[in-house]
mmCIF file with all atom_site columns, C-alpha atoms in Angstrom:
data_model
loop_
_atom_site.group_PDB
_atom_site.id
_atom_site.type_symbol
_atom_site.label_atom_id
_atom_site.label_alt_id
_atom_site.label_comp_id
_atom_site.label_asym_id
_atom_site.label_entity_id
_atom_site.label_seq_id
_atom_site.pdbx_PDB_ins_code
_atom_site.Cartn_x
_atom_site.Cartn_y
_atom_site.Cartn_z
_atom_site.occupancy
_atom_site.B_iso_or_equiv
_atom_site.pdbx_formal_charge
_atom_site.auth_seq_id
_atom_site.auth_comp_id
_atom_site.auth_asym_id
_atom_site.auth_atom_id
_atom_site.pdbx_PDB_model_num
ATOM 1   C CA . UNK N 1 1   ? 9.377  14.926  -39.408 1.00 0.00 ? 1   UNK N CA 1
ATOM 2   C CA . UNK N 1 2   ? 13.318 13.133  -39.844 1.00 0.00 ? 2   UNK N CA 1
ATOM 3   C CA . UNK N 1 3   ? 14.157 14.304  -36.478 1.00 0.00 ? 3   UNK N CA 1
ATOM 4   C CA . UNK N 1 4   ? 10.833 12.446  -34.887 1.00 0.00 ? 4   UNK N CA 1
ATOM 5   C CA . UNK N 1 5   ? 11.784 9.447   -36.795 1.00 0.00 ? 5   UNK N CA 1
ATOM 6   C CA . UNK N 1 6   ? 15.329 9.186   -36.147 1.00 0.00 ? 6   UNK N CA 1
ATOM 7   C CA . UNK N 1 7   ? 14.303 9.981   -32.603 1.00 0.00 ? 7   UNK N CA 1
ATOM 8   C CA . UNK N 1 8   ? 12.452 6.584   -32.838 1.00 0.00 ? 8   UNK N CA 1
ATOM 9   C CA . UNK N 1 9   ? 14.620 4.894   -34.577 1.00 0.00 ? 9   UNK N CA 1
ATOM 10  C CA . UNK N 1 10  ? 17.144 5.273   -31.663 1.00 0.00 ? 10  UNK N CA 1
ATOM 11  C CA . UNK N 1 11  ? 14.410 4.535   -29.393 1.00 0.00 ? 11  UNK N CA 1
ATOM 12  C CA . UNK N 1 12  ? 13.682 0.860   -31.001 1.00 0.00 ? 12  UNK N CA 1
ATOM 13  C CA . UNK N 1 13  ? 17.788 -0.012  -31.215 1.00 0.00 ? 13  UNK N CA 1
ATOM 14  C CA . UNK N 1 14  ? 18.083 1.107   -27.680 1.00 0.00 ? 14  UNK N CA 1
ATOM 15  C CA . UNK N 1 15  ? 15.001 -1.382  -27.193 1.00 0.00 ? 15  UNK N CA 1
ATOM 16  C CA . UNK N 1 16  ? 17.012 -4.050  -28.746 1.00 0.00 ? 16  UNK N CA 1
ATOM 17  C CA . UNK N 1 17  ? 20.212 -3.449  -26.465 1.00 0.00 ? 17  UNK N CA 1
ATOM 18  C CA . UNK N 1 18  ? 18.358 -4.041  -23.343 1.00 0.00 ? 18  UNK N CA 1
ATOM 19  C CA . UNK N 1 19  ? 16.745 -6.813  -24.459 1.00 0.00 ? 19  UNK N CA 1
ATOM 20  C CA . UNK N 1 20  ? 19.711 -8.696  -25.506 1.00 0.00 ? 20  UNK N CA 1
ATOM 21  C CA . UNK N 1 21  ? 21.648 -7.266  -21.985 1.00 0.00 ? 21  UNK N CA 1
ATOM 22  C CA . UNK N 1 22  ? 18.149 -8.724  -20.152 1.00 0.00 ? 22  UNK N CA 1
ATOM 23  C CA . UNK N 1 23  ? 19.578 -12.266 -21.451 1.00 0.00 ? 23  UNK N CA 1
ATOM 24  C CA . UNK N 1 24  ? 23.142 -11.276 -20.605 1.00 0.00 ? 24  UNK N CA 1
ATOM 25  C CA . UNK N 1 25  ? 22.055 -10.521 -17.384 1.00 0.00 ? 25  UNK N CA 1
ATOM 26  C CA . UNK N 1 26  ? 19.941 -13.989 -16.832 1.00 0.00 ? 26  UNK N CA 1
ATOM 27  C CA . UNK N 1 27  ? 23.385 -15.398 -17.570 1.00 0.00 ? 27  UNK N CA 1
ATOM 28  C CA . UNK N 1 28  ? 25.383 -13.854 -15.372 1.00 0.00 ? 28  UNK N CA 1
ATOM 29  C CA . UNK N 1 29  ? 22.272 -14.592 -12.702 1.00 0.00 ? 29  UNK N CA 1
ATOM 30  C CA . UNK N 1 30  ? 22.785 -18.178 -13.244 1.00 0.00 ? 30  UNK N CA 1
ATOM 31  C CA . UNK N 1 31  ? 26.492 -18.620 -12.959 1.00 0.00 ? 31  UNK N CA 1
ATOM 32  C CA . UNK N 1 32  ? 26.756 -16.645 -9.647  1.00 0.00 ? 32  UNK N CA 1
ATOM 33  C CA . UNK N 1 33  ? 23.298 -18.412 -8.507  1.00 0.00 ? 33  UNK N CA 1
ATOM 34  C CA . UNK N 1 34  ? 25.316 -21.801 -9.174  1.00 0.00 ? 34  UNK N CA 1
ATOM 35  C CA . UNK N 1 35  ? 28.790 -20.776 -7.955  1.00 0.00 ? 35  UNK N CA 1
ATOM 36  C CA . UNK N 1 36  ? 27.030 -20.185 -4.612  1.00 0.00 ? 36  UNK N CA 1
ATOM 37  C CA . UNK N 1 37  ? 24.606 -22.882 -4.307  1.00 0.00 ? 37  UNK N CA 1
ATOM 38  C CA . UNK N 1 38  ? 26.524 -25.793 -6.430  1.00 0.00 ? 38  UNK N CA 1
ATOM 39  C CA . UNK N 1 39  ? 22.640 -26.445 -8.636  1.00 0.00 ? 39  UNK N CA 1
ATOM 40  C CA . UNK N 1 40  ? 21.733 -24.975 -11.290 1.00 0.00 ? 40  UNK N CA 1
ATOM 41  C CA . UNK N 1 41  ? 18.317 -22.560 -11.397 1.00 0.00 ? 41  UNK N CA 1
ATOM 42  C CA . UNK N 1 42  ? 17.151 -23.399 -14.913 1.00 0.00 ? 42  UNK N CA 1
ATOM 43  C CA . UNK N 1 43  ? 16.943 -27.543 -14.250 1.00 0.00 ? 43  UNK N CA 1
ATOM 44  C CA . UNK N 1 44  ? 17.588 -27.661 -10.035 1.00 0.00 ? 44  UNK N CA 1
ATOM 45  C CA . UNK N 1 45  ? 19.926 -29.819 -10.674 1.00 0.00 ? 45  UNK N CA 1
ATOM 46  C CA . UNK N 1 46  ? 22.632 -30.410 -7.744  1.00 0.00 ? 46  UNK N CA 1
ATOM 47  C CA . UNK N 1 47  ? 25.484 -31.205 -8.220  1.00 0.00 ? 47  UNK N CA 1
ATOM 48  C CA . UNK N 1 48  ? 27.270 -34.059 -6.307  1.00 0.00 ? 48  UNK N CA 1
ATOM 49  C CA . UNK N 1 49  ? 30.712 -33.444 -7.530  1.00 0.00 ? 49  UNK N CA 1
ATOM 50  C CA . UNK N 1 50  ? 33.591 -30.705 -7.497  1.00 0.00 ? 50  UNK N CA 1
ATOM 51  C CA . UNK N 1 51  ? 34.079 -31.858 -11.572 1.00 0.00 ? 51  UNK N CA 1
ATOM 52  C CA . UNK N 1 52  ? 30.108 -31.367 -12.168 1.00 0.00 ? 52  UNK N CA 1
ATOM 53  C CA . UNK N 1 53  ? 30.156 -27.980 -11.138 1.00 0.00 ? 53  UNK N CA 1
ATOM 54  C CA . UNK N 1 54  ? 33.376 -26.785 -12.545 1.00 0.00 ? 54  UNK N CA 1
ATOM 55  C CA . UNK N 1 55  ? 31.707 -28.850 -15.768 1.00 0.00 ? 55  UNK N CA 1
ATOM 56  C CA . UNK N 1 56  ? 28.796 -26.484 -15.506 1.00 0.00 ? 56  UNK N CA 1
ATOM 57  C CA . UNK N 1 57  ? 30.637 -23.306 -14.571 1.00 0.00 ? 57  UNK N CA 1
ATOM 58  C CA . UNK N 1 58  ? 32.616 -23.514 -17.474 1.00 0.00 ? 58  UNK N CA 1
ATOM 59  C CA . UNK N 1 59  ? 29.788 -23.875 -19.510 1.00 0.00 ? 59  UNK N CA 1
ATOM 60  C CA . UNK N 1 60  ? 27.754 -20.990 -18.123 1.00 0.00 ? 60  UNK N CA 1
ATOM 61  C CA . UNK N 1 61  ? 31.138 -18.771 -18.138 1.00 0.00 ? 61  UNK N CA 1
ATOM 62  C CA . UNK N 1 62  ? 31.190 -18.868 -21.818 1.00 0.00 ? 62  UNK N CA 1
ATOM 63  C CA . UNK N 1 63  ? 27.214 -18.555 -22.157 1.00 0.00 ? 63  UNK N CA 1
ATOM 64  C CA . UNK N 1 64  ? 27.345 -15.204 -20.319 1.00 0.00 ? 64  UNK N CA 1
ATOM 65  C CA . UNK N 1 65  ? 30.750 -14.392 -22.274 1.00 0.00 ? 65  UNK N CA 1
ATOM 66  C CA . UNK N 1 66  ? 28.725 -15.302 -25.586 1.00 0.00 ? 66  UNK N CA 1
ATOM 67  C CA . UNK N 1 67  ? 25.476 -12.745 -24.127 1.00 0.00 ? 67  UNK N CA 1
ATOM 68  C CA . UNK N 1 68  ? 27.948 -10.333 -22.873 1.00 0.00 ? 68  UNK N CA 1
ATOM 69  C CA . UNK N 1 69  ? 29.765 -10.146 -26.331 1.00 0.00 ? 69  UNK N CA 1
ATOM 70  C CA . UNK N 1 70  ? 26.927 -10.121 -28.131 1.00 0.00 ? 70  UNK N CA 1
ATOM 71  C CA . UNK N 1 71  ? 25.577 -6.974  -26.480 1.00 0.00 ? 71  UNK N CA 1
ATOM 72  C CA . UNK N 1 72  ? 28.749 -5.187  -26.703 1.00 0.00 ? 72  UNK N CA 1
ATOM 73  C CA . UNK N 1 73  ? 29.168 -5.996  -30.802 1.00 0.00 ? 73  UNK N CA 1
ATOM 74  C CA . UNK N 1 74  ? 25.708 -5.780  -31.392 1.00 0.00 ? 74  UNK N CA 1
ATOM 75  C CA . UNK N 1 75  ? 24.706 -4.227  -34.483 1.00 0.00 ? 75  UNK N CA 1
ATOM 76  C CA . UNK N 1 76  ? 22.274 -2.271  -32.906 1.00 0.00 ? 76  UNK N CA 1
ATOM 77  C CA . UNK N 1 77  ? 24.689 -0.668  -31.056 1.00 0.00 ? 77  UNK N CA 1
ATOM 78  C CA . UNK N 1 78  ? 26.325 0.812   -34.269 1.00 0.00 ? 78  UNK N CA 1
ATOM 79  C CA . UNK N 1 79  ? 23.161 1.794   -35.867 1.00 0.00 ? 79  UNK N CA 1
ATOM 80  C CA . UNK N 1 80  ? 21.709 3.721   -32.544 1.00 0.00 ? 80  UNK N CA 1
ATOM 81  C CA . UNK N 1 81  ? 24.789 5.533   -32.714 1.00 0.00 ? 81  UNK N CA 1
ATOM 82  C CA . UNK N 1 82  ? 24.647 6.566   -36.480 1.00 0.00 ? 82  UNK N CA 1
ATOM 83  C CA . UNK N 1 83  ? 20.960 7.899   -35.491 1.00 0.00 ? 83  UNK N CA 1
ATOM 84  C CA . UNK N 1 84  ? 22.278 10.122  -32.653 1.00 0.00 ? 84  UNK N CA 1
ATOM 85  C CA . UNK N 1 85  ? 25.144 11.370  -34.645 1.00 0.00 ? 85  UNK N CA 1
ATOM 86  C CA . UNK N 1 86  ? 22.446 12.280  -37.201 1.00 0.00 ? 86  UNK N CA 1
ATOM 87  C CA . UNK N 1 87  ? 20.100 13.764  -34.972 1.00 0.00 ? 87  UNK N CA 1
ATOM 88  C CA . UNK N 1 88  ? 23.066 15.660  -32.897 1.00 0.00 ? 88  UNK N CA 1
ATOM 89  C CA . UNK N 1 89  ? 23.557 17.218  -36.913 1.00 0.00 ? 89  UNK N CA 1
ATOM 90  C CA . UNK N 1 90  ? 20.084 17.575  -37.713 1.00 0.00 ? 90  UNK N CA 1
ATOM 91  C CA . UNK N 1 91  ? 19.298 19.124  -34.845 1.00 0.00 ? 91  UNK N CA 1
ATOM 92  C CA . UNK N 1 92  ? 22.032 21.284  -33.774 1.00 0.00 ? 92  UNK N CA 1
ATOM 93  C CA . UNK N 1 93  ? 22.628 19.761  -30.351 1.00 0.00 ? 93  UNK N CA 1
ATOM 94  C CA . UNK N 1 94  ? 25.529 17.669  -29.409 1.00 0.00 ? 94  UNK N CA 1
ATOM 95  C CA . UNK N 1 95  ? 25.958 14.363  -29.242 1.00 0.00 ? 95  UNK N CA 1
ATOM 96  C CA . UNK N 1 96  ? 25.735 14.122  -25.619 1.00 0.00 ? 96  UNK N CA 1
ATOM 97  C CA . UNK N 1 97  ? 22.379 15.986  -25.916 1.00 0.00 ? 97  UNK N CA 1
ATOM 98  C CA . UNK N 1 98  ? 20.844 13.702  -27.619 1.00 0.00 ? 98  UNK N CA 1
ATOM 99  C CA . UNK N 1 99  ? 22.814 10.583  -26.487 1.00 0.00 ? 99  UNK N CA 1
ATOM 100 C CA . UNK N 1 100 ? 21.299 12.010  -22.879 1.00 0.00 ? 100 UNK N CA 1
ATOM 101 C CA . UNK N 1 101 ? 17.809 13.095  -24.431 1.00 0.00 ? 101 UNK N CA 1
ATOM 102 C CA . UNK N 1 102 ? 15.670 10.432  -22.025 1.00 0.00 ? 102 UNK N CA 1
ATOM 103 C CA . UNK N 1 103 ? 12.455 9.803   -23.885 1.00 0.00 ? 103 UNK N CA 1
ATOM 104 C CA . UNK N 1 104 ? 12.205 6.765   -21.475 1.00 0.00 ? 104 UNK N CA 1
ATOM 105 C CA . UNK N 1 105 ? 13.520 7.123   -18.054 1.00 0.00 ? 105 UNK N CA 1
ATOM 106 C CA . UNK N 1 106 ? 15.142 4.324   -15.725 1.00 0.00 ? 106 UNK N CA 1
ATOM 107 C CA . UNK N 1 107 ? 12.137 2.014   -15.152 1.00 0.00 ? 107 UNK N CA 1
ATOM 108 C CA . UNK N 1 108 ? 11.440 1.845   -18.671 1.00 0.00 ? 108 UNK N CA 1
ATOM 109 C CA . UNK N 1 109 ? 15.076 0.208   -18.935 1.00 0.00 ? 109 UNK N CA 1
ATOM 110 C CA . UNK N 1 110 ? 14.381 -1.919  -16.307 1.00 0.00 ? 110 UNK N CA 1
ATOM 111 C CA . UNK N 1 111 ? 11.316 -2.833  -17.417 1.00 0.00 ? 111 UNK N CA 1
ATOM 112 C CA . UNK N 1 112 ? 13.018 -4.119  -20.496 1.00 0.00 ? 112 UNK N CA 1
ATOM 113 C CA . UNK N 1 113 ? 15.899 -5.857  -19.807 1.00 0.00 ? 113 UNK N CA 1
ATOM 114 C CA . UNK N 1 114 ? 13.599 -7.954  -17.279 1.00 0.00 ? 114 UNK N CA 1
ATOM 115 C CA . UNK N 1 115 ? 11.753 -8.488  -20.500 1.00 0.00 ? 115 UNK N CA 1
ATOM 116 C CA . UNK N 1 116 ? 15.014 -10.029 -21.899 1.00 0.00 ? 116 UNK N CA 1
ATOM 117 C CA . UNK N 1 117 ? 15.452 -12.012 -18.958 1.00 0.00 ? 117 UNK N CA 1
ATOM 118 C CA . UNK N 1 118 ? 11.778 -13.223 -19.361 1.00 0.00 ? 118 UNK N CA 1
ATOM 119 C CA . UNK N 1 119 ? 12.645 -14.060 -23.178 1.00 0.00 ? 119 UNK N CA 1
ATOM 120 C CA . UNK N 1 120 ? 16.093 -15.628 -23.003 1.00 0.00 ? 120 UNK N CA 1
ATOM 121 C CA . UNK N 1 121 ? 14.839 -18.024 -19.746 1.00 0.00 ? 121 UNK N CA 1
ATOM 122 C CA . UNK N 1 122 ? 11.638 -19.318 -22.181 1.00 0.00 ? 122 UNK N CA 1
ATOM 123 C CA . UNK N 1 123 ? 14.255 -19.654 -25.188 1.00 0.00 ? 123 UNK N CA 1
ATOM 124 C CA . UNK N 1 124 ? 16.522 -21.642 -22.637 1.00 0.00 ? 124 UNK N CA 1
ATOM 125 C CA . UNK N 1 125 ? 13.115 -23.849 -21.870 1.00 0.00 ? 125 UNK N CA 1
ATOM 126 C CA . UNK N 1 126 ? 12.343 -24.377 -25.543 1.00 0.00 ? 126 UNK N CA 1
ATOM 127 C CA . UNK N 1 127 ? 15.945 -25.174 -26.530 1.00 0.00 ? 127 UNK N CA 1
ATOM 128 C CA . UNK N 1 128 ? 16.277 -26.827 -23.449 1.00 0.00 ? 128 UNK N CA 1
ATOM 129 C CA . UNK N 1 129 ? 13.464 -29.661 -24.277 1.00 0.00 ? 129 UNK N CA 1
ATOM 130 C CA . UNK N 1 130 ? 14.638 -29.480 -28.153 1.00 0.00 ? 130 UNK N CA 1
ATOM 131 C CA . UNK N 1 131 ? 17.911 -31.202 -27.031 1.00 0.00 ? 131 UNK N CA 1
ATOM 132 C CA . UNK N 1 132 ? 16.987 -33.187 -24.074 1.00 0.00 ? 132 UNK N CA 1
ATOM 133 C CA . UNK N 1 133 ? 19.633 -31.518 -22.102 1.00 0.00 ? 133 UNK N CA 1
ATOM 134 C CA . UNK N 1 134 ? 19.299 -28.378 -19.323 1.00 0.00 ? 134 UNK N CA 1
ATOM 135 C CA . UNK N 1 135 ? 20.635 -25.171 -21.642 1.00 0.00 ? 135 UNK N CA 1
ATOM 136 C CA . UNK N 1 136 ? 22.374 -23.756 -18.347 1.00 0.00 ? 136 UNK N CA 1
ATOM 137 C CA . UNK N 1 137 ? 24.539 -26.398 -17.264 1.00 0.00 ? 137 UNK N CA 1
ATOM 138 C CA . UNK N 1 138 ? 24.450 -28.663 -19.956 1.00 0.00 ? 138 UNK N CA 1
ATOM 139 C CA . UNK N 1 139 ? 23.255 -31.828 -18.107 1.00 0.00 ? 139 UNK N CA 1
ATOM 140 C CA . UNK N 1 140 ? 20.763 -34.244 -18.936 1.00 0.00 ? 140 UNK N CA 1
ATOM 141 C CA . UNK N 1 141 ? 16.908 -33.273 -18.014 1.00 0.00 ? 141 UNK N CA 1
ATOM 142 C CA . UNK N 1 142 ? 16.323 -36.510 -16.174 1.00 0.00 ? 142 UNK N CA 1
ATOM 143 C CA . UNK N 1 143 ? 12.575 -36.387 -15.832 1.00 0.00 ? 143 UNK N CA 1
ATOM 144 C CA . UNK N 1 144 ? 10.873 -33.720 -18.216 1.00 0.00 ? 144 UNK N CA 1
ATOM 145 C CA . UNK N 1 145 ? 8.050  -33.013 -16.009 1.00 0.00 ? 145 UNK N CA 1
ATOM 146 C CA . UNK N 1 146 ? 9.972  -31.331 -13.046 1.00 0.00 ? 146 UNK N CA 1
ATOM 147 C CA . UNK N 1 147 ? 12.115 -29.452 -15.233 1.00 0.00 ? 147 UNK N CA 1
ATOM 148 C CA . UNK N 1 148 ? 9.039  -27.783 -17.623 1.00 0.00 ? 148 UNK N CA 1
ATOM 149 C CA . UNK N 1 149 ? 7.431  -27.278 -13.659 1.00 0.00 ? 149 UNK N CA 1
ATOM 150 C CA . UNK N 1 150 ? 10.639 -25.832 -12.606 1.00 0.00 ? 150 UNK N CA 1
ATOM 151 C CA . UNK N 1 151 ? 10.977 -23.495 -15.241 1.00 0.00 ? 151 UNK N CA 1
ATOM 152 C CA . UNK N 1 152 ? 7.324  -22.515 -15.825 1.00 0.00 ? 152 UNK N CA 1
ATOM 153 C CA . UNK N 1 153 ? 7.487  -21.424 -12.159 1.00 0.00 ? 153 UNK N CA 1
ATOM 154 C CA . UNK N 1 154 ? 10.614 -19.141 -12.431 1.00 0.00 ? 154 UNK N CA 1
ATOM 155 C CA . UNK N 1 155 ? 9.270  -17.683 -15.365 1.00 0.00 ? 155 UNK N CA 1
ATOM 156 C CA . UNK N 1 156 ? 5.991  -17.560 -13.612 1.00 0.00 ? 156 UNK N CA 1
ATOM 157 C CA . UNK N 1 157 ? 7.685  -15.471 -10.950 1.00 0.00 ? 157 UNK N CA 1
ATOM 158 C CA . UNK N 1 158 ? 9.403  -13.497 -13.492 1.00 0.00 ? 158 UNK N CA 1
ATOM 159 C CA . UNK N 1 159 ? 6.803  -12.325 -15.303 1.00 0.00 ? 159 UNK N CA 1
ATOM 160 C CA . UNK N 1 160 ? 5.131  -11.279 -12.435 1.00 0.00 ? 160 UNK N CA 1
ATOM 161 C CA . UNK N 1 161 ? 7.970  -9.421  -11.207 1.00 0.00 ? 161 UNK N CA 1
ATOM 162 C CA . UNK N 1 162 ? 7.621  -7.536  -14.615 1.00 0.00 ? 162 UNK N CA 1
ATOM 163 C CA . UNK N 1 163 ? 3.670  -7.241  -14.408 1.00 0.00 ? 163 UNK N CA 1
ATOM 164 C CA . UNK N 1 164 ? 4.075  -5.810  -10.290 1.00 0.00 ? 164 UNK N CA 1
ATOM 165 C CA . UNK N 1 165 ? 6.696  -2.947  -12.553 1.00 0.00 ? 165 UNK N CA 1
ATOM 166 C CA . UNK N 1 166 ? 4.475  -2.128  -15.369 1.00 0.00 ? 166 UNK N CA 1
ATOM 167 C CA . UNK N 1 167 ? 2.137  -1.421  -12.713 1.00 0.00 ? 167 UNK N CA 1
ATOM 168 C CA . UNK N 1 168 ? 4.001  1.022   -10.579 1.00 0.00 ? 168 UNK N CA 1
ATOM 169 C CA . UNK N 1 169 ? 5.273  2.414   -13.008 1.00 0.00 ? 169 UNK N CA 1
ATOM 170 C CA . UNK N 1 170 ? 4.391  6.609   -13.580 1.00 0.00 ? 170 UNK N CA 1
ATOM 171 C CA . UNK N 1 171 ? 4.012  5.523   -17.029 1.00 0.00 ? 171 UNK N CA 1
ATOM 172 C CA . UNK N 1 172 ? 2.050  2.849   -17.536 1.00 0.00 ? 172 UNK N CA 1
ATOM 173 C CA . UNK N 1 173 ? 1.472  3.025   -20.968 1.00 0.00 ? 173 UNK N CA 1
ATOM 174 C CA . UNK N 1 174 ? 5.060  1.396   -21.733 1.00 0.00 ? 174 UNK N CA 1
ATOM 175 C CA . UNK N 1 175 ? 5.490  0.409   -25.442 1.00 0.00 ? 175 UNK N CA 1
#
């Protein structure tokens, strides 16, 4: 059936979206996280000096600008809408029918964009090591050890944020 399809279709970009605001989000998480508390959550690095954590402000600014922008000109973004504007056609209802149509209900968006914070945070890990540098901030990882410790545990905590969801959740059959 088109209109199952295209139903789906819209299901897997709106998939997509969250995922990539999930890593937006992580962003966002770790410039506020090191505007308050002057160290940064992916490496725990503190920082000693005004110019070290305007150095890594700046830096996580434009990250989160970069995720933010992203989101907002994603592809996927253009393409969900082409498959409600066809459904809204195909099936006679309007677009804000079928923009509003919930197949998947609030926790299943929060469900995934934790999943894209769980992503982008072990992409920031494996980039992170790739470069010898914290992804975050931008600083060196002094000893590699504490930071793959570091990070294993907030994704540790993460994920099990995201299992202690999928759990609760009145649908636990979440694809």
């Amino acid at each position: 059936d088109e209109a199952k399809a295209l139903e789906q279709k819209k299901l897997d970009y709106e998939h997509k979206i969250l995922l990539s605001a999930g890593a937006a989000r992580l962003a966002k998480e770790q410039y506020s996280s090191t505007m308050t508390n002057s160290c940064c959550t992916l490496c725990q690095r503190r920082f000693g000096t005004l110019a070290e954590v305007k150095s890594a402000l700046q830096r996580m600014e434009q990250t989160a600008s970069a995720y933010q922008k992203a989101v907002t000109e994603s592809k996927y973004l253009a393409k969900r809408s082409q498959c409600v504007s066809a459904l809204a056609e195909l099936t006679g209802r309007s677009i804000h029918e079928v923009t509003n149509s919930k197949k998947r209900g609030r926790e299943w968006n929060d469900f995934e964009l934790k999943k894209g914070k769980v992503l982008a945070l072990r992409e920031q890990k494996l980039q992170s090591v790739k470069v010898g540098s914290c992804l975050s901030c931008g600083f060196a990882i002094e000893d590699m050890r504490v930071f793959l410790s570091g990070v294993d545990h907030l994704a540790l905590s993460m994920d099990n944020d995201l299992h202690v969801h999928s759990r609760n959740s009145k649908n636990p059959r979440i694809p």
